[in-house]
PDB file of N, CA and C in Angstrom:
ATOM      1  N   UNK A   1     -66.431-104.760 -55.007  1.00  0.00           N
ATOM      2  CA  UNK A   1     -66.926-105.453 -56.172  1.00  0.00           C
ATOM      3  C   UNK A   1     -66.851-106.955 -55.933  1.00  0.00           C
ATOM      4  N   UNK A   2     -67.873-107.632 -56.404  1.00  0.00           N
ATOM      5  CA  UNK A   2     -67.931-109.084 -56.288  1.00  0.00           C
ATOM      6  C   UNK A   2     -68.041-109.690 -57.678  1.00  0.00           C
ATOM      7  N   UNK A   3     -67.690-110.946 -57.783  1.00  0.00           N
ATOM      8  CA  UNK A   3     -67.827-111.641 -59.055  1.00  0.00           C
ATOM      9  C   UNK A   3     -69.290-111.624 -59.484  1.00  0.00           C
ATOM     10  N   UNK A   4     -69.538-111.333 -60.761  1.00  0.00           N
ATOM     11  CA  UNK A   4     -70.892-111.267 -61.285  1.00  0.00           C
ATOM     12  C   UNK A   4     -71.477-109.867 -61.321  1.00  0.00           C
ATOM     13  N   UNK A   5     -70.804-108.892 -60.716  1.00  0.00           N
ATOM     14  CA  UNK A   5     -71.284-107.504 -60.733  1.00  0.00           C
ATOM     15  C   UNK A   5     -71.114-106.899 -62.126  1.00  0.00           C
ATOM     16  N   UNK A   6     -72.031-106.000 -62.479  1.00  0.00           N
ATOM     17  CA  UNK A   6     -71.878-105.214 -63.693  1.00  0.00           C
ATOM     18  C   UNK A   6     -70.899-104.083 -63.373  1.00  0.00           C
ATOM     19  N   UNK A   7     -69.910-103.900 -64.234  1.00  0.00           N
ATOM     20  CA  UNK A   7     -68.882-102.894 -63.991  1.00  0.00           C
ATOM     21  C   UNK A   7     -68.649-102.044 -65.240  1.00  0.00           C
ATOM     22  N   UNK A   8     -68.139-100.821 -65.005  1.00  0.00           N
ATOM     23  CA  UNK A   8     -67.662 -99.980 -66.104  1.00  0.00           C
ATOM     24  C   UNK A   8     -66.148-100.072 -66.062  1.00  0.00           C
ATOM     25  N   UNK A   9     -65.538-100.040 -67.243  1.00  0.00           N
ATOM     26  CA  UNK A   9     -64.087-100.166 -67.263  1.00  0.00           C
ATOM     27  C   UNK A   9     -63.493 -99.468 -68.480  1.00  0.00           C
ATOM     28  N   UNK A  10     -62.202 -99.241 -68.422  1.00  0.00           N
ATOM     29  CA  UNK A  10     -61.444 -98.660 -69.530  1.00  0.00           C
ATOM     30  C   UNK A  10     -60.446 -99.701 -70.009  1.00  0.00           C
ATOM     31  N   UNK A  11     -60.272 -99.783 -71.305  1.00  0.00           N
ATOM     32  CA  UNK A  11     -59.288-100.708 -71.859  1.00  0.00           C
ATOM     33  C   UNK A  11     -57.909-100.088 -71.757  1.00  0.00           C
ATOM     34  N   UNK A  12     -56.924-100.913 -71.468  1.00  0.00           N
ATOM     35  CA  UNK A  12     -55.555-100.454 -71.263  1.00  0.00           C
ATOM     36  C   UNK A  12     -55.015 -99.738 -72.492  1.00  0.00           C
ATOM     37  N   UNK A  13     -55.388-100.196 -73.688  1.00  0.00           N
ATOM     38  CA  UNK A  13     -54.876 -99.597 -74.923  1.00  0.00           C
ATOM     39  C   UNK A  13     -55.335 -98.150 -75.091  1.00  0.00           C
ATOM     40  N   UNK A  14     -56.440 -97.775 -74.476  1.00  0.00           N
ATOM     41  CA  UNK A  14     -57.022 -96.449 -74.655  1.00  0.00           C
ATOM     42  C   UNK A  14     -56.719 -95.490 -73.514  1.00  0.00           C
ATOM     43  N   UNK A  15     -55.915 -95.913 -72.559  1.00  0.00           N
ATOM     44  CA  UNK A  15     -55.617 -95.112 -71.373  1.00  0.00           C
ATOM     45  C   UNK A  15     -54.325 -94.333 -71.578  1.00  0.00           C
ATOM     46  N   UNK A  16     -54.332 -93.092 -71.129  1.00  0.00           N
ATOM     47  CA  UNK A  16     -53.108 -92.302 -71.150  1.00  0.00           C
ATOM     48  C   UNK A  16     -52.252 -92.731 -69.965  1.00  0.00           C
ATOM     49  N   UNK A  17     -51.120 -93.365 -70.246  1.00  0.00           N
ATOM     50  CA  UNK A  17     -50.315 -93.950 -69.169  1.00  0.00           C
ATOM     51  C   UNK A  17     -49.242 -93.004 -68.647  1.00  0.00           C
ATOM     52  N   UNK A  18     -49.232 -91.772 -69.116  1.00  0.00           N
ATOM     53  CA  UNK A  18     -48.169 -90.839 -68.713  1.00  0.00           C
ATOM     54  C   UNK A  18     -48.247 -90.425 -67.251  1.00  0.00           C
ATOM     55  N   UNK A  19     -49.446 -90.182 -66.751  1.00  0.00           N
ATOM     56  CA  UNK A  19     -49.591 -89.707 -65.374  1.00  0.00           C
ATOM     57  C   UNK A  19     -50.402 -90.724 -64.576  1.00  0.00           C
ATOM     58  N   UNK A  20     -49.748 -91.542 -63.787  1.00  0.00           N
ATOM     59  CA  UNK A  20     -50.440 -92.589 -63.032  1.00  0.00           C
ATOM     60  C   UNK A  20     -51.313 -92.028 -61.919  1.00  0.00           C
ATOM     61  N   UNK A  21     -51.089 -90.779 -61.504  1.00  0.00           N
ATOM     62  CA  UNK A  21     -51.929 -90.188 -60.453  1.00  0.00           C
ATOM     63  C   UNK A  21     -53.323 -89.860 -60.978  1.00  0.00           C
ATOM     64  N   UNK A  22     -53.500 -89.774 -62.291  1.00  0.00           N
ATOM     65  CA  UNK A  22     -54.797 -89.443 -62.882  1.00  0.00           C
ATOM     66  C   UNK A  22     -55.537 -90.674 -63.391  1.00  0.00           C
ATOM     67  N   UNK A  23     -55.011 -91.866 -63.139  1.00  0.00           N
ATOM     68  CA  UNK A  23     -55.639 -93.080 -63.649  1.00  0.00           C
ATOM     69  C   UNK A  23     -57.052 -93.273 -63.120  1.00  0.00           C
ATOM     70  N   UNK A  24     -57.304 -92.919 -61.868  1.00  0.00           N
ATOM     71  CA  UNK A  24     -58.634 -93.135 -61.295  1.00  0.00           C
ATOM     72  C   UNK A  24     -59.700 -92.276 -61.974  1.00  0.00           C
ATOM     73  N   UNK A  25     -59.285 -91.185 -62.623  1.00  0.00           N
ATOM     74  CA  UNK A  25     -60.254 -90.297 -63.269  1.00  0.00           C
ATOM     75  C   UNK A  25     -60.395 -90.549 -64.771  1.00  0.00           C
ATOM     76  N   UNK A  26     -59.773 -91.592 -65.280  1.00  0.00           N
ATOM     77  CA  UNK A  26     -59.893 -91.929 -66.704  1.00  0.00           C
ATOM     78  C   UNK A  26     -61.351 -92.279 -67.023  1.00  0.00           C
ATOM     79  N   UNK A  27     -61.840 -91.904 -68.210  1.00  0.00           N
ATOM     80  CA  UNK A  27     -63.211 -92.284 -68.584  1.00  0.00           C
ATOM     81  C   UNK A  27     -63.320 -93.796 -68.747  1.00  0.00           C
ATOM     82  N   UNK A  28     -64.432 -94.333 -68.305  1.00  0.00           N
ATOM     83  CA  UNK A  28     -64.669 -95.771 -68.358  1.00  0.00           C
ATOM     84  C   UNK A  28     -65.916 -96.030 -69.201  1.00  0.00           C
ATOM     85  N   UNK A  29     -65.756 -96.069 -70.530  1.00  0.00           N
ATOM     86  CA  UNK A  29     -66.919 -96.125 -71.414  1.00  0.00           C
ATOM     87  C   UNK A  29     -67.514 -97.510 -71.639  1.00  0.00           C
ATOM     88  N   UNK A  30     -66.850 -98.571 -71.212  1.00  0.00           N
ATOM     89  CA  UNK A  30     -67.320 -99.929 -71.496  1.00  0.00           C
ATOM     90  C   UNK A  30     -68.021-100.527 -70.287  1.00  0.00           C
ATOM     91  N   UNK A  31     -69.022-101.373 -70.556  1.00  0.00           N
ATOM     92  CA  UNK A  31     -69.739-102.064 -69.485  1.00  0.00           C
ATOM     93  C   UNK A  31     -69.590-103.559 -69.696  1.00  0.00           C
ATOM     94  N   UNK A  32     -69.301-104.275 -68.616  1.00  0.00           N
ATOM     95  CA  UNK A  32     -69.137-105.719 -68.696  1.00  0.00           C
ATOM     96  C   UNK A  32     -69.476-106.366 -67.366  1.00  0.00           C
ATOM     97  N   UNK A  33     -69.201-107.661 -67.282  1.00  0.00           N
ATOM     98  CA  UNK A  33     -69.468-108.445 -66.075  1.00  0.00           C
ATOM     99  C   UNK A  33     -68.129-108.827 -65.448  1.00  0.00           C
ATOM    100  N   UNK A  34     -68.010-108.573 -64.156  1.00  0.00           N
ATOM    101  CA  UNK A  34     -66.777-108.906 -63.446  1.00  0.00           C
ATOM    102  C   UNK A  34     -66.709-110.418 -63.255  1.00  0.00           C
ATOM    103  N   UNK A  35     -65.666-111.029 -63.810  1.00  0.00           N
ATOM    104  CA  UNK A  35     -65.475-112.470 -63.690  1.00  0.00           C
ATOM    105  C   UNK A  35     -64.623-112.791 -62.472  1.00  0.00           C
ATOM    106  N   UNK A  36     -63.551-112.023 -62.289  1.00  0.00           N
ATOM    107  CA  UNK A  36     -62.639-112.260 -61.172  1.00  0.00           C
ATOM    108  C   UNK A  36     -61.961-110.951 -60.784  1.00  0.00           C
ATOM    109  N   UNK A  37     -61.770-110.749 -59.490  1.00  0.00           N
ATOM    110  CA  UNK A  37     -61.074-109.553 -58.993  1.00  0.00           C
ATOM    111  C   UNK A  37     -60.016-110.008 -58.006  1.00  0.00           C
ATOM    112  N   UNK A  38     -58.772-109.884 -58.396  1.00  0.00           N
ATOM    113  CA  UNK A  38     -57.647-110.246 -57.539  1.00  0.00           C
ATOM    114  C   UNK A  38     -57.146-108.979 -56.854  1.00  0.00           C
ATOM    115  N   UNK A  39     -57.533-108.797 -55.614  1.00  0.00           N
ATOM    116  CA  UNK A  39     -57.187-107.573 -54.882  1.00  0.00           C
ATOM    117  C   UNK A  39     -55.692-107.479 -54.589  1.00  0.00           C
ATOM    118  N   UNK A  40     -55.055-108.603 -54.364  1.00  0.00           N
ATOM    119  CA  UNK A  40     -53.633-108.592 -54.031  1.00  0.00           C
ATOM    120  C   UNK A  40     -52.803-108.151 -55.236  1.00  0.00           C
ATOM    121  N   UNK A  41     -53.112-108.673 -56.408  1.00  0.00           N
ATOM    122  CA  UNK A  41     -52.368-108.334 -57.628  1.00  0.00           C
ATOM    123  C   UNK A  41     -52.892-107.056 -58.281  1.00  0.00           C
ATOM    124  N   UNK A  42     -54.077-106.595 -57.891  1.00  0.00           N
ATOM    125  CA  UNK A  42     -54.638-105.375 -58.468  1.00  0.00           C
ATOM    126  C   UNK A  42     -55.122-105.567 -59.891  1.00  0.00           C
ATOM    127  N   UNK A  43     -55.695-106.742 -60.172  1.00  0.00           N
ATOM    128  CA  UNK A  43     -56.133-107.079 -61.524  1.00  0.00           C
ATOM    129  C   UNK A  43     -57.588-107.510 -61.493  1.00  0.00           C
ATOM    130  N   UNK A  44     -58.331-107.098 -62.524  1.00  0.00           N
ATOM    131  CA  UNK A  44     -59.729-107.526 -62.669  1.00  0.00           C
ATOM    132  C   UNK A  44     -59.896-108.158 -64.042  1.00  0.00           C
ATOM    133  N   UNK A  45     -60.680-109.226 -64.099  1.00  0.00           N
ATOM    134  CA  UNK A  45     -61.016-109.887 -65.352  1.00  0.00           C
ATOM    135  C   UNK A  45     -62.480-109.562 -65.643  1.00  0.00           C
ATOM    136  N   UNK A  46     -62.722-108.931 -66.804  1.00  0.00           N
ATOM    137  CA  UNK A  46     -64.058-108.461 -67.146  1.00  0.00           C
ATOM    138  C   UNK A  46     -64.498-109.087 -68.462  1.00  0.00           C
ATOM    139  N   UNK A  47     -65.715-109.642 -68.472  1.00  0.00           N
ATOM    140  CA  UNK A  47     -66.298-110.200 -69.687  1.00  0.00           C
ATOM    141  C   UNK A  47     -67.046-109.099 -70.419  1.00  0.00           C
ATOM    142  N   UNK A  48     -66.626-108.839 -71.665  1.00  0.00           N
ATOM    143  CA  UNK A  48     -67.237-107.776 -72.474  1.00  0.00           C
ATOM    144  C   UNK A  48     -67.330-108.270 -73.910  1.00  0.00           C
ATOM    145  N   UNK A  49     -68.547-108.365 -74.435  1.00  0.00           N
ATOM    146  CA  UNK A  49     -68.816-108.790 -75.805  1.00  0.00           C
ATOM    147  C   UNK A  49     -68.127-110.107 -76.156  1.00  0.00           C
ATOM    148  N   UNK A  50     -68.192-111.066 -75.262  1.00  0.00           N
ATOM    149  CA  UNK A  50     -67.678-112.399 -75.529  1.00  0.00           C
ATOM    150  C   UNK A  50     -66.200-112.602 -75.283  1.00  0.00           C
ATOM    151  N   UNK A  51     -65.473-111.578 -74.899  1.00  0.00           N
ATOM    152  CA  UNK A  51     -64.049-111.727 -74.590  1.00  0.00           C
ATOM    153  C   UNK A  51     -63.783-111.265 -73.166  1.00  0.00           C
ATOM    154  N   UNK A  52     -62.780-111.870 -72.557  1.00  0.00           N
ATOM    155  CA  UNK A  52     -62.404-111.506 -71.197  1.00  0.00           C
ATOM    156  C   UNK A  52     -61.195-110.583 -71.271  1.00  0.00           C
ATOM    157  N   UNK A  53     -61.340-109.411 -70.677  1.00  0.00           N
ATOM    158  CA  UNK A  53     -60.270-108.419 -70.650  1.00  0.00           C
ATOM    159  C   UNK A  53     -59.625-108.436 -69.271  1.00  0.00           C
ATOM    160  N   UNK A  54     -58.307-108.444 -69.253  1.00  0.00           N
ATOM    161  CA  UNK A  54     -57.554-108.388 -67.999  1.00  0.00           C
ATOM    162  C   UNK A  54     -57.049-106.958 -67.855  1.00  0.00           C
ATOM    163  N   UNK A  55     -57.600-106.231 -66.875  1.00  0.00           N
ATOM    164  CA  UNK A  55     -57.252-104.821 -66.695  1.00  0.00           C
ATOM    165  C   UNK A  55     -56.885-104.550 -65.241  1.00  0.00           C
ATOM    166  N   UNK A  56     -56.170-103.459 -65.023  1.00  0.00           N
ATOM    167  CA  UNK A  56     -55.834-103.061 -63.654  1.00  0.00           C
ATOM    168  C   UNK A  56     -57.103-102.648 -62.921  1.00  0.00           C
ATOM    169  N   UNK A  57     -57.121-102.860 -61.629  1.00  0.00           N
ATOM    170  CA  UNK A  57     -58.304-102.562 -60.817  1.00  0.00           C
ATOM    171  C   UNK A  57     -58.672-101.083 -60.795  1.00  0.00           C
ATOM    172  N   UNK A  58     -57.699-100.191 -60.989  1.00  0.00           N
ATOM    173  CA  UNK A  58     -58.001 -98.755 -60.964  1.00  0.00           C
ATOM    174  C   UNK A  58     -58.845 -98.332 -62.165  1.00  0.00           C
ATOM    175  N   UNK A  59     -58.912 -99.158 -63.199  1.00  0.00           N
ATOM    176  CA  UNK A  59     -59.699 -98.844 -64.386  1.00  0.00           C
ATOM    177  C   UNK A  59     -61.070 -99.496 -64.366  1.00  0.00           C
ATOM    178  N   UNK A  60     -61.482-100.043 -63.226  1.00  0.00           N
ATOM    179  CA  UNK A  60     -62.770-100.739 -63.117  1.00  0.00           C
ATOM    180  C   UNK A  60     -63.568-100.135 -61.967  1.00  0.00           C
ATOM    181  N   UNK A  61     -64.863 -99.875 -62.219  1.00  0.00           N
ATOM    182  CA  UNK A  61     -65.773 -99.387 -61.178  1.00  0.00           C
ATOM    183  C   UNK A  61     -67.085-100.134 -61.301  1.00  0.00           C
ATOM    184  N   UNK A  62     -67.752-100.313 -60.176  1.00  0.00           N
ATOM    185  CA  UNK A  62     -69.061-100.940 -60.201  1.00  0.00           C
ATOM    186  C   UNK A  62     -70.042-100.014 -60.923  1.00  0.00           C
ATOM    187  N   UNK A  63     -70.827-100.577 -61.829  1.00  0.00           N
ATOM    188  CA  UNK A  63     -71.780 -99.785 -62.610  1.00  0.00           C
ATOM    189  C   UNK A  63     -73.007 -99.464 -61.766  1.00  0.00           C
ATOM    190  N   UNK A  64     -73.580 -98.297 -62.025  1.00  0.00           N
ATOM    191  CA  UNK A  64     -74.762 -97.852 -61.300  1.00  0.00           C
ATOM    192  C   UNK A  64     -75.982 -97.718 -62.210  1.00  0.00           C
ATOM    193  N   UNK A  65     -77.052 -97.164 -61.664  1.00  0.00           N
ATOM    194  CA  UNK A  65     -78.295 -96.992 -62.413  1.00  0.00           C
ATOM    195  C   UNK A  65     -78.121 -96.139 -63.666  1.00  0.00           C
ATOM    196  N   UNK A  66     -77.350 -95.083 -63.572  1.00  0.00           N
ATOM    197  CA  UNK A  66     -77.163 -94.179 -64.707  1.00  0.00           C
ATOM    198  C   UNK A  66     -76.481 -94.891 -65.868  1.00  0.00           C
ATOM    199  N   UNK A  67     -75.600 -95.825 -65.567  1.00  0.00           N
ATOM    200  CA  UNK A  67     -74.926 -96.579 -66.632  1.00  0.00           C
ATOM    201  C   UNK A  67     -75.917 -97.453 -67.388  1.00  0.00           C
ATOM    202  N   UNK A  68     -76.883 -98.026 -66.679  1.00  0.00           N
ATOM    203  CA  UNK A  68     -77.866 -98.894 -67.329  1.00  0.00           C
ATOM    204  C   UNK A  68     -78.895 -98.064 -68.112  1.00  0.00           C
ATOM    205  N   UNK A  69     -79.214 -96.870 -67.637  1.00  0.00           N
ATOM    206  CA  UNK A  69     -80.189 -96.024 -68.319  1.00  0.00           C
ATOM    207  C   UNK A  69     -79.639 -95.482 -69.628  1.00  0.00           C
ATOM    208  N   UNK A  70     -78.327 -95.260 -69.699  1.00  0.00           N
ATOM    209  CA  UNK A  70     -77.697 -94.752 -70.920  1.00  0.00           C
ATOM    210  C   UNK A  70     -77.736 -95.791 -72.040  1.00  0.00           C
ATOM    211  N   UNK A  71     -77.713 -97.045 -71.713  1.00  0.00           N
ATOM    212  CA  UNK A  71     -77.615 -98.115 -72.715  1.00  0.00           C
ATOM    213  C   UNK A  71     -78.938 -98.629 -73.129  1.00  0.00           C
TER     214      UNK A  71
END
Protein backbone atom coordinates (compact mmCIF):
# COMPACT_ATOMS: atom_id res chain seq x y z
CA UNK A 1 0.00 0.00 0.00
CA UNK A 2 1.15 3.49 -0.83
CA UNK A 3 0.00 6.88 0.37
CA UNK A 4 -3.06 7.98 -1.62
CA UNK A 5 -4.38 4.45 -2.25
CA UNK A 6 -8.05 3.67 -1.70
CA UNK A 7 -8.30 1.17 1.15
CA UNK A 8 -10.92 -0.83 3.04
CA UNK A 9 -10.59 -0.85 6.79
CA UNK A 10 -12.25 -1.77 10.08
CA UNK A 11 -12.56 0.61 12.99
CA UNK A 12 -10.91 -0.53 16.21
CA UNK A 13 -14.11 0.04 18.22
CA UNK A 14 -15.99 -2.52 16.09
CA UNK A 15 -13.36 -5.28 16.11
CA UNK A 16 -13.55 -8.35 18.30
CA UNK A 17 -10.24 -8.16 20.15
CA UNK A 18 -10.49 -11.52 21.91
CA UNK A 19 -8.68 -13.61 19.30
CA UNK A 20 -5.76 -11.80 17.66
CA UNK A 21 -5.16 -14.72 15.26
CA UNK A 22 -8.48 -13.91 13.53
CA UNK A 23 -7.82 -10.18 13.10
CA UNK A 24 -6.85 -10.53 9.43
CA UNK A 25 -10.28 -12.00 8.65
CA UNK A 26 -12.31 -9.23 10.32
CA UNK A 27 -14.84 -7.57 7.99
CA UNK A 28 -13.62 -4.26 6.61
CA UNK A 29 -16.78 -2.32 5.70
CA UNK A 30 -15.32 1.21 5.42
CA UNK A 31 -13.53 2.76 2.45
CA UNK A 32 -11.07 5.63 2.76
CA UNK A 33 -7.81 7.09 1.49
CA UNK A 34 -4.50 5.98 2.98
CA UNK A 35 -2.71 9.05 4.33
CA UNK A 36 0.26 7.34 5.98
CA UNK A 37 1.42 3.76 6.55
CA UNK A 38 4.10 3.18 9.17
CA UNK A 39 5.30 -0.36 8.53
CA UNK A 40 7.66 -0.42 11.50
CA UNK A 41 4.97 0.55 14.05
CA UNK A 42 2.21 -1.37 12.23
CA UNK A 43 -0.10 1.65 12.04
CA UNK A 44 -2.07 3.16 9.17
CA UNK A 45 -3.71 6.58 9.04
CA UNK A 46 -6.86 6.56 6.90
CA UNK A 47 -8.98 9.54 5.83
CA UNK A 48 -12.68 8.64 5.99
CA UNK A 49 -15.54 11.16 5.82
CA UNK A 50 -13.35 14.10 6.82
CA UNK A 51 -11.63 12.46 9.81
CA UNK A 52 -8.35 10.62 10.02
CA UNK A 53 -8.52 7.24 11.74
CA UNK A 54 -5.40 5.67 13.23
CA UNK A 55 -5.77 1.88 12.96
CA UNK A 56 -3.53 -1.17 13.07
CA UNK A 57 -2.22 -2.30 9.70
CA UNK A 58 -3.90 -5.72 9.98
CA UNK A 59 -7.29 -3.97 9.72
CA UNK A 60 -6.44 -2.22 6.43
CA UNK A 61 -6.43 -3.67 2.89
CA UNK A 62 -6.05 -2.07 -0.50
CA UNK A 63 -9.48 -1.66 -2.10
CA UNK A 64 -10.25 -3.38 -5.39
CA UNK A 65 -12.75 -3.08 -8.24
CA UNK A 66 -15.50 -4.89 -6.36
CA UNK A 67 -15.30 -2.37 -3.52
CA UNK A 68 -15.87 0.52 -5.93
CA UNK A 69 -18.73 -1.25 -7.74
CA UNK A 70 -20.61 -1.81 -4.46
CA UNK A 71 -20.61 1.92 -3.65
